[in-house]
PDB file of C-alpha atoms in Angstrom:
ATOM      1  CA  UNK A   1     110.450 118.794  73.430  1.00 56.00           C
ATOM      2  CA  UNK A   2     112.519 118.817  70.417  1.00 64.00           C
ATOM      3  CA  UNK A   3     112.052 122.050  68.308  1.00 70.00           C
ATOM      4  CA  UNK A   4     110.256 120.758  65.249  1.00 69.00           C
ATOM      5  CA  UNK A   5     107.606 119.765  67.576  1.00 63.00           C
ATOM      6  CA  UNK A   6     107.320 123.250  69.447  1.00 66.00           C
ATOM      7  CA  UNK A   7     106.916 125.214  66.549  1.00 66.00           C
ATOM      8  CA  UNK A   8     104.125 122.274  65.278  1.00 71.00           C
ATOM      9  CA  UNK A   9     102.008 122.956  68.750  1.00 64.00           C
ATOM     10  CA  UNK A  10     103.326 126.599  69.039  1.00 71.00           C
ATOM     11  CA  UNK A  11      99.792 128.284  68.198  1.00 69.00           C
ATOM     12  CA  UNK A  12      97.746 125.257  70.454  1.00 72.00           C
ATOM     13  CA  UNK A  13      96.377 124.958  73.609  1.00 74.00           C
ATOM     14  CA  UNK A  14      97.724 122.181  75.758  1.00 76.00           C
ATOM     15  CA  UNK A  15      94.518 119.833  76.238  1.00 79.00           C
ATOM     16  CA  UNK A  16      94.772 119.594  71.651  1.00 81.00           C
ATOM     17  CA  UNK A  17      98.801 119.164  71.964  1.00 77.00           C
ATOM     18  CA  UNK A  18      98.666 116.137  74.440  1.00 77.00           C
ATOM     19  CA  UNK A  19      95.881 114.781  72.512  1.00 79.00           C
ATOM     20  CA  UNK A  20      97.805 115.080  69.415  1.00 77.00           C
ATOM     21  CA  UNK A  21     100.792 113.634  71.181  1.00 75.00           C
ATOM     22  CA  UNK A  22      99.138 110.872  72.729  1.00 74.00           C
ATOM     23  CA  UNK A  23      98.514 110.321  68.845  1.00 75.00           C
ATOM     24  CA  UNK A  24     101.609 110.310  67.535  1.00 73.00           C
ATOM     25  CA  UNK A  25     103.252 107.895  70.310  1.00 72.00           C
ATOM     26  CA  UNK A  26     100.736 105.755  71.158  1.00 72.00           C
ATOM     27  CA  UNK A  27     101.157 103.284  68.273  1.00 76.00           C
ATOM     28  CA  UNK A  28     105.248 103.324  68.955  1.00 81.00           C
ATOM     29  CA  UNK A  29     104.056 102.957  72.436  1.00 82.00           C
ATOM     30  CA  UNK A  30     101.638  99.348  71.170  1.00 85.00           C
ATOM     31  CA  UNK A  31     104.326  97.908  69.121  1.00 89.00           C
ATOM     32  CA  UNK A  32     106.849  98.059  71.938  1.00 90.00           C
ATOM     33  CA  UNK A  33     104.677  96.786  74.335  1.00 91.00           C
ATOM     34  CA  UNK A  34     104.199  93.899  71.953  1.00 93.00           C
ATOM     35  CA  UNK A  35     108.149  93.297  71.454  1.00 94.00           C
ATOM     36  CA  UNK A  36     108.376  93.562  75.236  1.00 93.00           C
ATOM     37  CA  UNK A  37     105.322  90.964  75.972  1.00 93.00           C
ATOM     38  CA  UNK A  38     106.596  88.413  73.103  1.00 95.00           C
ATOM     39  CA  UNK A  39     110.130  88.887  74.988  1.00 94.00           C
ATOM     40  CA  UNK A  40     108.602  88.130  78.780  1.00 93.00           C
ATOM     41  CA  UNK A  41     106.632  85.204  77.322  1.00 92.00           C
ATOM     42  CA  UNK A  42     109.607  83.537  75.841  1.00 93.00           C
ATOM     43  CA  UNK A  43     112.079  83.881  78.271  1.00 92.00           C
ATOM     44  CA  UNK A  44     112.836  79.961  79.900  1.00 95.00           C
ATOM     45  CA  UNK A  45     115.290  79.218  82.069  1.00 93.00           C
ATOM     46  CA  UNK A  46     117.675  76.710  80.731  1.00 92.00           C
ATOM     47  CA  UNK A  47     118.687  73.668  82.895  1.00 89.00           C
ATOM     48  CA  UNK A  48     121.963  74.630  84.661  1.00 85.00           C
ATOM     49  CA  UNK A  49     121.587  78.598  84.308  1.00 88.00           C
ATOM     50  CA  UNK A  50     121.501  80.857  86.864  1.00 90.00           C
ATOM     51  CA  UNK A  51     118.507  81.964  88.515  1.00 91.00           C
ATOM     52  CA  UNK A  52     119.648  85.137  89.497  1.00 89.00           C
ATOM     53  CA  UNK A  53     119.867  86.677  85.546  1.00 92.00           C
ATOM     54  CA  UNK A  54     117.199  84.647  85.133  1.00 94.00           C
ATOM     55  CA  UNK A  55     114.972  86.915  86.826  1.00 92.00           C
ATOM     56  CA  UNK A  56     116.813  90.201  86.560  1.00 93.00           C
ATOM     57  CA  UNK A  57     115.314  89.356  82.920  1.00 93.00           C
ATOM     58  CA  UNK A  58     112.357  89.152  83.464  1.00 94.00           C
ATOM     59  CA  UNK A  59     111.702  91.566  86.050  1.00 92.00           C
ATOM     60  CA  UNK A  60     113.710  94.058  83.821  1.00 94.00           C
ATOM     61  CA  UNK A  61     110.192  93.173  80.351  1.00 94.00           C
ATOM     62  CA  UNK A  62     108.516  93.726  83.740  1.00 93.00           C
ATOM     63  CA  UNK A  63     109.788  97.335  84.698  1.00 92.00           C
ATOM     64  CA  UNK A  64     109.514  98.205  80.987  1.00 92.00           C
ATOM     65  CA  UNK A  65     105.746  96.860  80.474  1.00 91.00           C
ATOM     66  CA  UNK A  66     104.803  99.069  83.947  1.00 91.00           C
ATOM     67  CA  UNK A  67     107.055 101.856  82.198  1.00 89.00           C
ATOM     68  CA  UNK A  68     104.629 101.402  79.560  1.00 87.00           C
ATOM     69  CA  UNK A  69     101.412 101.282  81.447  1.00 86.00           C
ATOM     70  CA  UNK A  70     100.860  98.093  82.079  1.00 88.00           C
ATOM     71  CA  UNK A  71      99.676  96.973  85.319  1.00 87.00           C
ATOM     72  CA  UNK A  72     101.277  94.057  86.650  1.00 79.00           C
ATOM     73  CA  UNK A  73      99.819  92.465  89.446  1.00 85.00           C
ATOM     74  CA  UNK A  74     102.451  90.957  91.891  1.00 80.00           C
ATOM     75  CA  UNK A  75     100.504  87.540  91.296  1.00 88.00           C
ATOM     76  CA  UNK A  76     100.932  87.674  88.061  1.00 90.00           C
ATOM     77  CA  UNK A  77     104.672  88.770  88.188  1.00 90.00           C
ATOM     78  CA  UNK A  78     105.254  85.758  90.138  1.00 91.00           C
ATOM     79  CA  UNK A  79     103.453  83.434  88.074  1.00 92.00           C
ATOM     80  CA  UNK A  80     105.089  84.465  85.540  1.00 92.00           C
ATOM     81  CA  UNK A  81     108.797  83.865  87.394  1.00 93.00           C
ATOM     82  CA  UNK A  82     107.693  80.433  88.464  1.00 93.00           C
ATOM     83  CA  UNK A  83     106.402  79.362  84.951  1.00 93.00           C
ATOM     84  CA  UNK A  84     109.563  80.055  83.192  1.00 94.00           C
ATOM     85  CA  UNK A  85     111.543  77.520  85.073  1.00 94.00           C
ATOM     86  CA  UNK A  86     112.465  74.551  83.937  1.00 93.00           C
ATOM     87  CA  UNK A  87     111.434  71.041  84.803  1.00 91.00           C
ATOM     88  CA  UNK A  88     114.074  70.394  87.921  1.00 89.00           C
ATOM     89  CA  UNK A  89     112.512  72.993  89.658  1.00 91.00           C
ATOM     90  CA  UNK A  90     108.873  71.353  89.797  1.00 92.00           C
ATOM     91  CA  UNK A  91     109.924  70.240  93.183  1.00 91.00           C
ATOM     92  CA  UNK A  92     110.247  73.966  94.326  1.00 91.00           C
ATOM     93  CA  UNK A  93     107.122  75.475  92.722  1.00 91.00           C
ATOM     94  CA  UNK A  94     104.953  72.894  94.734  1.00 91.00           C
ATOM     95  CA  UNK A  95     106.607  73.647  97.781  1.00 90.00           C
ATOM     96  CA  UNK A  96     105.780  77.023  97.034  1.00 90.00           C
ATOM     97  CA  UNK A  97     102.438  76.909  95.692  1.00 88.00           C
ATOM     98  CA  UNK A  98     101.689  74.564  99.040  1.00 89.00           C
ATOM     99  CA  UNK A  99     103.706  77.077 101.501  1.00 86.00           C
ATOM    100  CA  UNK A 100     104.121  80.393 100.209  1.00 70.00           C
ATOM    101  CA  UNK A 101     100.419  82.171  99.916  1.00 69.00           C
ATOM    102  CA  UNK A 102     101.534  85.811  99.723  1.00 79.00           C
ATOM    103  CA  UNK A 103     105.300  86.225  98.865  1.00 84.00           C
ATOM    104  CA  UNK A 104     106.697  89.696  96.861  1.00 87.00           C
ATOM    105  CA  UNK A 105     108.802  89.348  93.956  1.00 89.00           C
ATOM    106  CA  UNK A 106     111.770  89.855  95.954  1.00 91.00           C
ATOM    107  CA  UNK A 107     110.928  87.140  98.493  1.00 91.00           C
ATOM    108  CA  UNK A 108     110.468  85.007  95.588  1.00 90.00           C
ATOM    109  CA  UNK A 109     113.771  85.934  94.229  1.00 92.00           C
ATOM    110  CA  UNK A 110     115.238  85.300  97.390  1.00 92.00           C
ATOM    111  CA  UNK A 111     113.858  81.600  97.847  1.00 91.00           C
ATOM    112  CA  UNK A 112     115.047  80.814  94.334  1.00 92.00           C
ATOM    113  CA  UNK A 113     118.358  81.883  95.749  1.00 91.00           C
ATOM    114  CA  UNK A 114     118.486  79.976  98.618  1.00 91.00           C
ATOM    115  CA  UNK A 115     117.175  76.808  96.366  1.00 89.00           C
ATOM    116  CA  UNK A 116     119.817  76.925  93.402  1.00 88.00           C
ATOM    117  CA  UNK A 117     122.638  77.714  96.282  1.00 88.00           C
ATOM    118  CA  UNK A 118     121.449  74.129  98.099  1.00 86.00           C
ATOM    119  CA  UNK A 119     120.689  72.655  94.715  1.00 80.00           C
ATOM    120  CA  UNK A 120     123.966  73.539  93.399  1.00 77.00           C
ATOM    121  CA  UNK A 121     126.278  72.550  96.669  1.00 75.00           C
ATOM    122  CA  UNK A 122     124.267  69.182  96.595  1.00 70.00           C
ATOM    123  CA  UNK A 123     125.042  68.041  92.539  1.00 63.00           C
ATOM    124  CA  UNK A 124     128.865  69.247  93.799  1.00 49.00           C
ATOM    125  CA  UNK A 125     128.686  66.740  96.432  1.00 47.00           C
ATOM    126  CA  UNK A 126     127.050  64.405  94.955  1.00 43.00           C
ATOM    127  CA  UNK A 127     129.432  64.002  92.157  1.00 41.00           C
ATOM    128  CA  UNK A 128     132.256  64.388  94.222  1.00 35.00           C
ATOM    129  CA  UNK A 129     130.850  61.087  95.821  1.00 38.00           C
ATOM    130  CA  UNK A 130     130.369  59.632  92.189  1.00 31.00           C
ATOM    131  CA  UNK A 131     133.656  60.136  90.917  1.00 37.00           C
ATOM    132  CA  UNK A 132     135.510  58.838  94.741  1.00 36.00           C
ATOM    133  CA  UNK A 133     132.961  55.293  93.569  1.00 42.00           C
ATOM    134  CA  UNK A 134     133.659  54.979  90.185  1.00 45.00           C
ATOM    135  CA  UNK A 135     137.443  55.637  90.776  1.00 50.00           C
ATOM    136  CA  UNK A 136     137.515  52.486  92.909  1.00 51.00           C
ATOM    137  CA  UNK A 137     139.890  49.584  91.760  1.00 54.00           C
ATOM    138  CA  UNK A 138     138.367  46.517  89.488  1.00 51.00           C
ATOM    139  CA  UNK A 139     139.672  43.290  90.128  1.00 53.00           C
ATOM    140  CA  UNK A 140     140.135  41.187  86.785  1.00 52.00           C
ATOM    141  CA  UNK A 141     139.259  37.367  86.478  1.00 55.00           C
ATOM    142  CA  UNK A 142     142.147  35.225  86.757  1.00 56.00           C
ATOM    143  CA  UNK A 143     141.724  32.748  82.877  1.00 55.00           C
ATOM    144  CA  UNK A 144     142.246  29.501  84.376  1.00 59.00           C
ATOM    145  CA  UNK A 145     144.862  28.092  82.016  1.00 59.00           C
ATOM    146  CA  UNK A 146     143.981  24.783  80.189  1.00 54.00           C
TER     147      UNK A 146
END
C-alpha cells in the first residue's frame, strides 16, 4: 500500500478500510472490465491469420476478465473461440459441435492446430497443382491463308 493511503486508513479498522477500498477501485475495476469485454467481443479472426495468436488473444481478455472476477465458464470460453472464426472454418465448428461434447480450451486449441496445419499444407498443394496446370503449353490456331 502506497503511503498516502496508509496514513488515510491509519486510525481504521480493517473491515471500514476494505470497504472503503473496495470503493475506491471498484469503478476502475467496471470500466476495465468493460474495455476488456468490448475487446473479447470484437476480436475476429481474419481469413489467412493464424489461429494460434488468434487465441492467445482471446484467452489472454479471458485471463484478464477472471483476473477481474469474472467467471468464465469453459463453455462459454469455447463458444466464444469458435464464434470468432471466420467463414472457412464453418466446416470445422460442425465437426465439432457434432463430435466434440466436452473438450477444454486447450483441446480446442489443439484441434484448431491440427486443422489450420492440414488446411494450410492442402491450399500449398493445391496450388502447387494449379500453377504445374496453368503453366501447361497452348497451342495457337494455324490462320489458313487465303
Amino acid at each position: 500500500m502506497s503511503s498516502d493511503l496508509q496514513k488515510t486508513f491509519e486510525n481504521t479498522w480493517a473491515y471500514e478500510r476494505n470497504l472503503q477500498l473496495v470503493k475506491m477501485f471498484q469503478q476502475r475495476a467496471r470500466q476495465e472490465r468493460f474495455e476488456v469485454v468490448k475487446s473479447l467481443t470484437s476480436c475476429k479472426l481474419k481469413e489467412g491469420g493464424y489461429v494460434c495468436d488468434h487465441f492467445q488473444h482471446i484467452e489472454s481478455y479471458i485471463n484478464r476478465l477472471e483476473n477481474l472476477d469474472v467467471v468464465f465458464e469453459k463453455h462459454l470460453a469455447v463458444d466464444l473461440v469458435l464464434g470468432s472464426l471466420p467463414s472457412s472454418y464453418d466446416n470445422f465448428i460442425m465437426s465439432y459441435h457434432l463430435n466434440s461434447v466436452d473438450k477444454t480450451m486447450m483441446e480446442l486449441y489443439n484441434l484448431l492446430q491440427t486443422d489450420e496445419a492440414v488446411t494450410k499444407a492442402h491450399d500449398v498443394t493445391t496450388n502447387h497443382v494449379l500453377a504445374i496446370q496453368s503453366g501447361g503449353r497452348h497451342k495457337r490456331k494455324r490462320s489458313i491463308p487465303n
